[in-house]
PDB file of N, CA and C in Angstrom:
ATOM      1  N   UNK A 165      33.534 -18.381  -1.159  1.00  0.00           N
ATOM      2  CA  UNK A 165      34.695 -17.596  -1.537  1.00  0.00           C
ATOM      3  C   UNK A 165      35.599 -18.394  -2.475  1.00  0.00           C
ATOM      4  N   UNK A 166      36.184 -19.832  -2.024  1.00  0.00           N
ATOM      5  CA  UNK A 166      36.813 -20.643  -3.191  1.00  0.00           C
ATOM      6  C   UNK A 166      36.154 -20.785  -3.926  1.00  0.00           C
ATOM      7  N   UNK A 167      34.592 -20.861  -4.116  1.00  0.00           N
ATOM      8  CA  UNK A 167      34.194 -21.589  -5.449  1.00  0.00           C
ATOM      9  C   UNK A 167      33.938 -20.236  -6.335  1.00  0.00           C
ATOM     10  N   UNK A 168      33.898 -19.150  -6.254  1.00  0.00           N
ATOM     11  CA  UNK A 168      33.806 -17.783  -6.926  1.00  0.00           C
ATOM     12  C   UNK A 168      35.381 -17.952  -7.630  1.00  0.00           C
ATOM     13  N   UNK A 169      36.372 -18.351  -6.467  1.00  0.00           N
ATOM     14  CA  UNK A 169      37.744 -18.418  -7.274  1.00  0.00           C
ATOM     15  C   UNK A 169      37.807 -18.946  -8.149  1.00  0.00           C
ATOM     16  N   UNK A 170      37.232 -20.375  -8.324  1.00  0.00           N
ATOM     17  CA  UNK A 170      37.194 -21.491  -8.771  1.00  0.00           C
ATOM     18  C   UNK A 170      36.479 -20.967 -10.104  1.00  0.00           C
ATOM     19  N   UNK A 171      35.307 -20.562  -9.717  1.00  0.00           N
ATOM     20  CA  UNK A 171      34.235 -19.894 -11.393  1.00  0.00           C
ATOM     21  C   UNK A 171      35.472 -18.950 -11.633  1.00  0.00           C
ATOM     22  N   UNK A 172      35.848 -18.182 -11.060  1.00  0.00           N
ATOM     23  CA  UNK A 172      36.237 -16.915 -12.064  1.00  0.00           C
ATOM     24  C   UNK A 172      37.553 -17.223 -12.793  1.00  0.00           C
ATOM     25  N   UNK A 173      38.077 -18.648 -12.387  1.00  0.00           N
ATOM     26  CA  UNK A 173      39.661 -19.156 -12.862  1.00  0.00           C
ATOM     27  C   UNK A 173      39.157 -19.993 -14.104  1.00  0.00           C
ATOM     28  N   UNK A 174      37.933 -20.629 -14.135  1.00  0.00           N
ATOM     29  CA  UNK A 174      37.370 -21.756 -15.058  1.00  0.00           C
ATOM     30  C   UNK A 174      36.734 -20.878 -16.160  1.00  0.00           C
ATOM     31  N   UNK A 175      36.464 -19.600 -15.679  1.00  0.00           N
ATOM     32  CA  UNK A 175      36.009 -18.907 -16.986  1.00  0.00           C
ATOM     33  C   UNK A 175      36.853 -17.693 -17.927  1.00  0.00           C
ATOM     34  N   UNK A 176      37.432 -17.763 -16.847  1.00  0.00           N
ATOM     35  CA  UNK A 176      39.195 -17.167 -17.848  1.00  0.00           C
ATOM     36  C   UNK A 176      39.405 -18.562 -18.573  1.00  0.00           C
ATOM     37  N   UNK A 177      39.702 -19.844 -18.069  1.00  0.00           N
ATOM     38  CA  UNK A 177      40.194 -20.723 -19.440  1.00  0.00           C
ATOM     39  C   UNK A 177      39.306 -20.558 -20.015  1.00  0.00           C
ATOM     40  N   UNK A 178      37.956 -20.695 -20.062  1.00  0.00           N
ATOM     41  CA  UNK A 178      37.224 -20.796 -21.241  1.00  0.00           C
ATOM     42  C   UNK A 178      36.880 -19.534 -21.706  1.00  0.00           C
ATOM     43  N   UNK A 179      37.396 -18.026 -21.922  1.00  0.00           N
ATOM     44  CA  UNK A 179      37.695 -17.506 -22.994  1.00  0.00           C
ATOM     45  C   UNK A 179      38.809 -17.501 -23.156  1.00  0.00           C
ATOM     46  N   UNK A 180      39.792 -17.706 -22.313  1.00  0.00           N
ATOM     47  CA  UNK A 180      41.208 -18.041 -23.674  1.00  0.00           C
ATOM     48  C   UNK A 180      40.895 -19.073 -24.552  1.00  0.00           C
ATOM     49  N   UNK A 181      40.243 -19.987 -24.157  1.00  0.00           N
ATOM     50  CA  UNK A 181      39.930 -20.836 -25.594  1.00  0.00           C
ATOM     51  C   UNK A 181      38.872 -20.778 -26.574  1.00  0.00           C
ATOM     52  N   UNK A 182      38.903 -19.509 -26.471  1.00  0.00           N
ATOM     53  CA  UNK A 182      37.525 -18.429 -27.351  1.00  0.00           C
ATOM     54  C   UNK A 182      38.039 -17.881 -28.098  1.00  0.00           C
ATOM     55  N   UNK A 183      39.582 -17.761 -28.256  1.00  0.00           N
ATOM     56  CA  UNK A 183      40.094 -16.772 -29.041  1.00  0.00           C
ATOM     57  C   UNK A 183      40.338 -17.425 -30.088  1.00  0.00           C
ATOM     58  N   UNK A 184      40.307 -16.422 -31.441  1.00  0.00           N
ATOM     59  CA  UNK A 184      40.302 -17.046 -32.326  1.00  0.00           C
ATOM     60  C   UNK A 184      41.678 -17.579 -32.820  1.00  0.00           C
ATOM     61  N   UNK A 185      42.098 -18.526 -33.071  1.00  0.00           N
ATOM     62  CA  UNK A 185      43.368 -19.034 -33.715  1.00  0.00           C
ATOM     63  C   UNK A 185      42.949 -19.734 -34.707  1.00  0.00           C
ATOM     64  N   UNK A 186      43.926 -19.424 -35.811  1.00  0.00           N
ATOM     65  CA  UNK A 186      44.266 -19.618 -37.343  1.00  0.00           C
ATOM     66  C   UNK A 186      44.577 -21.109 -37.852  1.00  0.00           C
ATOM     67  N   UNK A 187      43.449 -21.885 -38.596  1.00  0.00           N
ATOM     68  CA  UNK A 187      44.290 -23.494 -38.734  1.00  0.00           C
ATOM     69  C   UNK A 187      44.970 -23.342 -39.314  1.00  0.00           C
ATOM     70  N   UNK A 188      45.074 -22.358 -40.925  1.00  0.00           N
ATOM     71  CA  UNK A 188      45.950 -22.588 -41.998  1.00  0.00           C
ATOM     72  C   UNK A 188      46.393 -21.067 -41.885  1.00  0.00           C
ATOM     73  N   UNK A 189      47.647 -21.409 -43.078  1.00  0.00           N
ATOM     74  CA  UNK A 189      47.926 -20.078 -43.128  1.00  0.00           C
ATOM     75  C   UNK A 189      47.281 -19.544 -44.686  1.00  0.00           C
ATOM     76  N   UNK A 190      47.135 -18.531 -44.681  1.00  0.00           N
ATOM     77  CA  UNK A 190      46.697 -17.872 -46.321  1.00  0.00           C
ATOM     78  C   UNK A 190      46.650 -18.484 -47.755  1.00  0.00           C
ATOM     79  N   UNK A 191      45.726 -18.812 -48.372  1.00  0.00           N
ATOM     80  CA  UNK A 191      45.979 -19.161 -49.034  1.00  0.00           C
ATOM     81  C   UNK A 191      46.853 -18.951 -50.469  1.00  0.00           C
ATOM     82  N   UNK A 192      46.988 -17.629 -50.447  1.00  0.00           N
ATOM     83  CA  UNK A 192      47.532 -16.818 -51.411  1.00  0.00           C
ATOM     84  C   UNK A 192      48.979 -16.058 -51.160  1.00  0.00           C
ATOM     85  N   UNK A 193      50.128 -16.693 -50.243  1.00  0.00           N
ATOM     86  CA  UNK A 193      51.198 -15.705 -49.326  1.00  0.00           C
ATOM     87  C   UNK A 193      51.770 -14.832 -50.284  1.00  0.00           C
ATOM     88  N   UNK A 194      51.717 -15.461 -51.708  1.00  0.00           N
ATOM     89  CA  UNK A 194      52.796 -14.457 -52.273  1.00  0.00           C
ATOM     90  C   UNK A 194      51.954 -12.805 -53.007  1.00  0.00           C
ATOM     91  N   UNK A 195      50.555 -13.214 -52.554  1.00  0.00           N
ATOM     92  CA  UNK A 195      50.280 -11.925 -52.699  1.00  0.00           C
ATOM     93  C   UNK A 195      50.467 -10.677 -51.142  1.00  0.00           C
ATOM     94  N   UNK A 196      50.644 -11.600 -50.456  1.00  0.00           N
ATOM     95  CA  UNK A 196      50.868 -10.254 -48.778  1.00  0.00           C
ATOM     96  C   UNK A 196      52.514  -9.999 -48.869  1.00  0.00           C
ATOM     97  N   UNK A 197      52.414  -8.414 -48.989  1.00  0.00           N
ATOM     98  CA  UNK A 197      53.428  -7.839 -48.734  1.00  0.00           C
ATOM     99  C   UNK A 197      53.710  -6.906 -47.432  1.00  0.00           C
ATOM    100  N   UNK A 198      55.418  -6.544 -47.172  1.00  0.00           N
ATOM    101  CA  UNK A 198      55.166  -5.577 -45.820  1.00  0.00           C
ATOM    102  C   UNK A 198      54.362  -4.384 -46.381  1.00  0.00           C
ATOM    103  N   UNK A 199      54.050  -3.809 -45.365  1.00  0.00           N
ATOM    104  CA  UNK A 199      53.648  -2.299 -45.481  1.00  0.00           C
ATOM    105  C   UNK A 199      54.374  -0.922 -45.180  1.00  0.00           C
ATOM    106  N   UNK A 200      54.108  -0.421 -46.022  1.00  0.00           N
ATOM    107  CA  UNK A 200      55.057   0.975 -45.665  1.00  0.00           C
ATOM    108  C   UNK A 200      54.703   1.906 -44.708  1.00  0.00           C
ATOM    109  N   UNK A 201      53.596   2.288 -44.480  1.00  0.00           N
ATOM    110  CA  UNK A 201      52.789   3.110 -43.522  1.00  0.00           C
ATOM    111  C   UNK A 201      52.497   2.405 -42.416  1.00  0.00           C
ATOM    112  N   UNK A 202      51.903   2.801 -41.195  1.00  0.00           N
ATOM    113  CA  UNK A 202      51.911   2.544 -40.150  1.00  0.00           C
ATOM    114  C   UNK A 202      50.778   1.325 -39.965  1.00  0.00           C
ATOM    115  N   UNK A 203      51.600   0.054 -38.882  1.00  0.00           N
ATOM    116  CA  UNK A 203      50.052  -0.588 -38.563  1.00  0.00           C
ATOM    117  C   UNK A 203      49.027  -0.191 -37.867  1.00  0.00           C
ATOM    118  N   UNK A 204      47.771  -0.322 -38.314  1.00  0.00           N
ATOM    119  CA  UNK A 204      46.942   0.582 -37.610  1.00  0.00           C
ATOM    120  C   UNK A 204      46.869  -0.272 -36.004  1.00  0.00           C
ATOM    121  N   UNK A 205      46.059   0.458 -35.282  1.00  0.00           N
ATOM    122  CA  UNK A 205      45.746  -0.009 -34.081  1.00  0.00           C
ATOM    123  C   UNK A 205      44.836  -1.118 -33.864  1.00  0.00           C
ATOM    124  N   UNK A 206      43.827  -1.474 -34.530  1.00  0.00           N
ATOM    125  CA  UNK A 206      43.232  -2.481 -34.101  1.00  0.00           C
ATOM    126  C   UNK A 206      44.289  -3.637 -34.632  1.00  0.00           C
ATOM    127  N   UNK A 207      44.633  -3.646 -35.883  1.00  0.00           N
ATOM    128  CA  UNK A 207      45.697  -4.916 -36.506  1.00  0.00           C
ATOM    129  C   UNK A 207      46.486  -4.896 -35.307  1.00  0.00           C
ATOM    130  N   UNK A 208      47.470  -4.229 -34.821  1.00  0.00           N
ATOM    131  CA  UNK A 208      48.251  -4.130 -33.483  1.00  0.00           C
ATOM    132  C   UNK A 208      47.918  -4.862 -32.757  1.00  0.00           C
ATOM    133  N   UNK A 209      46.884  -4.877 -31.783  1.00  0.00           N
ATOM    134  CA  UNK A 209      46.035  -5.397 -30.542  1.00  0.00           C
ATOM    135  C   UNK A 209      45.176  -6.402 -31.274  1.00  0.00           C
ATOM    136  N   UNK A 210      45.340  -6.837 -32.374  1.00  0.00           N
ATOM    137  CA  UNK A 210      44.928  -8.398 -33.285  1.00  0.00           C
ATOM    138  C   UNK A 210      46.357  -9.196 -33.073  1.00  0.00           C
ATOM    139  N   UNK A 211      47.564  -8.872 -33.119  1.00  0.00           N
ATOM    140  CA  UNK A 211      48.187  -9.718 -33.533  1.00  0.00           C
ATOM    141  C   UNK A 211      48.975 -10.920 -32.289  1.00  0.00           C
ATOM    142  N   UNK A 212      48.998 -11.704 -32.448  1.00  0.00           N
ATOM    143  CA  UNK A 212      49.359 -13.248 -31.048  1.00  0.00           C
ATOM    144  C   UNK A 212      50.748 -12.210 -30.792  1.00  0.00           C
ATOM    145  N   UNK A 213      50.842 -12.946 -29.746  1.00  0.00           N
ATOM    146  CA  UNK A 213      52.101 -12.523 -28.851  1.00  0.00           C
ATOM    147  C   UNK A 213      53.241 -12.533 -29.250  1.00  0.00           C
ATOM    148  N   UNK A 214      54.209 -12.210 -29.587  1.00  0.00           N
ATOM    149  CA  UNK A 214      55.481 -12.346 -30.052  1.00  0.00           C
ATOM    150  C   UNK A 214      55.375 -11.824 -31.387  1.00  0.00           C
ATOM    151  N   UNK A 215      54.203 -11.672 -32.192  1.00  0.00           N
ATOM    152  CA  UNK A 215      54.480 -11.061 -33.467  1.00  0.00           C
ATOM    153  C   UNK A 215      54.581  -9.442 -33.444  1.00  0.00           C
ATOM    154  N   UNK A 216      55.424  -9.058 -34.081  1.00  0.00           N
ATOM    155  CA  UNK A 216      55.955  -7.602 -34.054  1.00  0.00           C
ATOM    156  C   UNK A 216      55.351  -7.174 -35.344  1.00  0.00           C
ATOM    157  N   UNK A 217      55.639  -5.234 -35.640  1.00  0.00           N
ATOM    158  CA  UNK A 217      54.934  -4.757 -36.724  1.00  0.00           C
ATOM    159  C   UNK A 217      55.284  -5.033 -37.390  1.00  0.00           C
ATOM    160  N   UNK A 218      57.106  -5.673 -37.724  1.00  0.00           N
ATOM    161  CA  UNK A 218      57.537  -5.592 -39.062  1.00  0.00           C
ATOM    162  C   UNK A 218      57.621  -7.023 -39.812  1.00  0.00           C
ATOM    163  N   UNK A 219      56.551  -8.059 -38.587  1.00  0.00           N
ATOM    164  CA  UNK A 219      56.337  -9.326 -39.424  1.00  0.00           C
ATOM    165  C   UNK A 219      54.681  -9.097 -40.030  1.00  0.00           C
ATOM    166  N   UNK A 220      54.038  -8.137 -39.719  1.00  0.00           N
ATOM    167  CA  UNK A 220      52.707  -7.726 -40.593  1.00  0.00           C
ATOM    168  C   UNK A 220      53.038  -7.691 -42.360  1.00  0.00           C
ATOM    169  N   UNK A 221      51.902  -8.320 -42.790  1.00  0.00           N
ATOM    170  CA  UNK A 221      51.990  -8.511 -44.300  1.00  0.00           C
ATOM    171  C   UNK A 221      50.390  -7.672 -44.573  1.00  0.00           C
ATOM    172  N   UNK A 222      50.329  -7.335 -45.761  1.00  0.00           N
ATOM    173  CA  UNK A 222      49.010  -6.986 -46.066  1.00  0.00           C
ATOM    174  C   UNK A 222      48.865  -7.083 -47.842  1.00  0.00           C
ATOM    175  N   UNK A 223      47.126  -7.864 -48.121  1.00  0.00           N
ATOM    176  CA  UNK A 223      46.990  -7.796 -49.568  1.00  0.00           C
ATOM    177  C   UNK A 223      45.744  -7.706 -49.479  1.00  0.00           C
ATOM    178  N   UNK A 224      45.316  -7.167 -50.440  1.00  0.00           N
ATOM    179  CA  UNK A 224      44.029  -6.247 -51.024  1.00  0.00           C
ATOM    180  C   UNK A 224      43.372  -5.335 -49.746  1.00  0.00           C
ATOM    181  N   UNK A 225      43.759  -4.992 -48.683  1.00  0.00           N
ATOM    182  CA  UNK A 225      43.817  -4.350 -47.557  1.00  0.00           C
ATOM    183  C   UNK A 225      42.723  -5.403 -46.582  1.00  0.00           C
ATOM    184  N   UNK A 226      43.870  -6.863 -46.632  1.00  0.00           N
ATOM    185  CA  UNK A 226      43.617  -8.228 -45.637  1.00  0.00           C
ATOM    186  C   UNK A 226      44.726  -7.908 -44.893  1.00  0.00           C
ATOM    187  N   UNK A 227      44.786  -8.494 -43.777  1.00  0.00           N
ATOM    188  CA  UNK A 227      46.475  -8.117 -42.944  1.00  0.00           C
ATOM    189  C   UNK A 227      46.282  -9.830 -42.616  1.00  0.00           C
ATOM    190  N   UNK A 228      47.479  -9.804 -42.804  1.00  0.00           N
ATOM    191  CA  UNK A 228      48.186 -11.171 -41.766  1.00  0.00           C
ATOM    192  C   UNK A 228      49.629 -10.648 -41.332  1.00  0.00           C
ATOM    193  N   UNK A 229      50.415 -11.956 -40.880  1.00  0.00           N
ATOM    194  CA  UNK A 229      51.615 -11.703 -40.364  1.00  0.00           C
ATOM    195  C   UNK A 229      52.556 -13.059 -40.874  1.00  0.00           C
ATOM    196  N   UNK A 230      54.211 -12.684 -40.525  1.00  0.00           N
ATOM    197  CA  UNK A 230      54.781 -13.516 -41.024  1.00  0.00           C
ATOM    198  C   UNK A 230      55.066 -14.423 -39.882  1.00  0.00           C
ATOM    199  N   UNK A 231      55.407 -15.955 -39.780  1.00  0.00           N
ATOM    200  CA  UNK A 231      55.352 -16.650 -38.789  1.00  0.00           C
ATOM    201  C   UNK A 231      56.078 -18.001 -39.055  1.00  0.00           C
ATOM    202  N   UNK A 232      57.373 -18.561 -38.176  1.00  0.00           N
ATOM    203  CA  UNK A 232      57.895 -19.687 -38.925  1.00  0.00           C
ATOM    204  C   UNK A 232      57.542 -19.762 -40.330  1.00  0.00           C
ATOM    205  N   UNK A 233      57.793 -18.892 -41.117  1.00  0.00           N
ATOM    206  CA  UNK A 233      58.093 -19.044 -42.486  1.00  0.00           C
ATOM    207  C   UNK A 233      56.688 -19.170 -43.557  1.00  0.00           C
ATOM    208  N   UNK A 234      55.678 -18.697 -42.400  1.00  0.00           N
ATOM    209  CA  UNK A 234      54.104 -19.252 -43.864  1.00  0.00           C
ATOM    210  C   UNK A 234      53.929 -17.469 -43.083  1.00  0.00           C
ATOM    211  N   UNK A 235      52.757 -17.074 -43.985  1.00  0.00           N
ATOM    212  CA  UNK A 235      51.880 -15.996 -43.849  1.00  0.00           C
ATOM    213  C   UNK A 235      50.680 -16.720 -43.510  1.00  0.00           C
ATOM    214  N   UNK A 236      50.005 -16.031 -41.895  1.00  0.00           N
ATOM    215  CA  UNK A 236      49.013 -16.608 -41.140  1.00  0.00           C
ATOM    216  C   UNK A 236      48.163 -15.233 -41.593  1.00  0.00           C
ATOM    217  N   UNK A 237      46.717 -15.562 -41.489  1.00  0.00           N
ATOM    218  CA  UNK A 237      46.352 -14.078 -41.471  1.00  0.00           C
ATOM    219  C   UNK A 237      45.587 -13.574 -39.849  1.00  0.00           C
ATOM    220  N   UNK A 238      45.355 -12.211 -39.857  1.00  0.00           N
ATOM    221  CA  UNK A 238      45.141 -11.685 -38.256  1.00  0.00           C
ATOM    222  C   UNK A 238      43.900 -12.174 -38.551  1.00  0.00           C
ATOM    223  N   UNK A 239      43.073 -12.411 -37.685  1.00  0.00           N
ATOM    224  CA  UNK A 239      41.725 -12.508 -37.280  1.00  0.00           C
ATOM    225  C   UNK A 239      41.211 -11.852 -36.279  1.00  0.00           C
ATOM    226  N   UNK A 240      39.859 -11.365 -36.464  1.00  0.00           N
ATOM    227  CA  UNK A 240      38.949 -10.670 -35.845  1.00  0.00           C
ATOM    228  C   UNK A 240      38.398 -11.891 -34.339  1.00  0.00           C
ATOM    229  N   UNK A 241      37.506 -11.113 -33.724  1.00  0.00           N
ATOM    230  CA  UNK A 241      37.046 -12.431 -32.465  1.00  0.00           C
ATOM    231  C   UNK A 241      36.093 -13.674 -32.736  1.00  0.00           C
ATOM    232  N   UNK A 242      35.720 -13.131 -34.347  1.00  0.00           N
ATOM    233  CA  UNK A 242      34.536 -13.774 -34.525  1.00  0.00           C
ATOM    234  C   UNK A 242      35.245 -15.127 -35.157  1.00  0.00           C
ATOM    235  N   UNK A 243      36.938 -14.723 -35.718  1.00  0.00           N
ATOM    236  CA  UNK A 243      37.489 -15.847 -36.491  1.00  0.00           C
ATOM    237  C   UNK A 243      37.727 -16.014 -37.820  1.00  0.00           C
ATOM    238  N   UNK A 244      37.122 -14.395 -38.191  1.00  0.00           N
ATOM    239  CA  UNK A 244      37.364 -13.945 -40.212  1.00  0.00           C
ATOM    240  C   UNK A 244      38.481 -13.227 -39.830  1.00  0.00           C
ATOM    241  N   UNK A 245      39.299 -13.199 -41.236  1.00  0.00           N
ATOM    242  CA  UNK A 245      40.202 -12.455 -41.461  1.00  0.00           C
ATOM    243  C   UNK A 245      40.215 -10.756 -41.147  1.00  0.00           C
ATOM    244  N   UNK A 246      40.805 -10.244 -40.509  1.00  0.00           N
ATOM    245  CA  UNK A 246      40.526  -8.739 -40.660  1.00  0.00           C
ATOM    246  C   UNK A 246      41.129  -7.836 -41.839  1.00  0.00           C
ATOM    247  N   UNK A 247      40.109  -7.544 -42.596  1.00  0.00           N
ATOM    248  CA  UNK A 247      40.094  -6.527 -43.526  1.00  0.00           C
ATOM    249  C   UNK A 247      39.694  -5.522 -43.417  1.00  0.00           C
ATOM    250  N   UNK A 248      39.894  -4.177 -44.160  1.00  0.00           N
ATOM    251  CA  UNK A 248      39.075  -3.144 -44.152  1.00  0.00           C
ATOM    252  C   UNK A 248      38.756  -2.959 -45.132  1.00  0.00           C
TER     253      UNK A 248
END
């Protein structure tokens, strides 16, 4: 019974540390601008915790977000940028 606890607590950390996080931010910021229309839903449920819709940036239909002052971009699970 503890060691099921034990697996099922050790394998929650190891996919939180599955998720993908961003080393750099964009290389290009001054091309992401806000958006006027709505964020879609998957960008939504992409973006880290504390970022809201109206720090979303988007260029050539790439999304990132704004963050201490750089443009990070959202990433997918695999760890690419999400585009459509």
């Amino acid at each position: 019974m503890i060691g099921a606890r034990i697996t099922a607590v050790a394998a929650a950390l190891l996919l939180t540390a599955c998720l993908p996080t961003s080393d750099a931010p964009v290389p290009d910021p001054q091309a992401y601008a806000r958006i006027d229309a709505p964020v879609p839903f998957a960008v939504r449920r992409l973006l880290p915790q504390g970022i809201t819709e109206a720090d979303v940036r988007v260029a050539d239909n790439c999304y990132a977000y704004a963050y201490d002052g750089q443009i990070w971009p959202v990433l997918i699970p695999r760890g690419t940028q999400y585009c459509l």
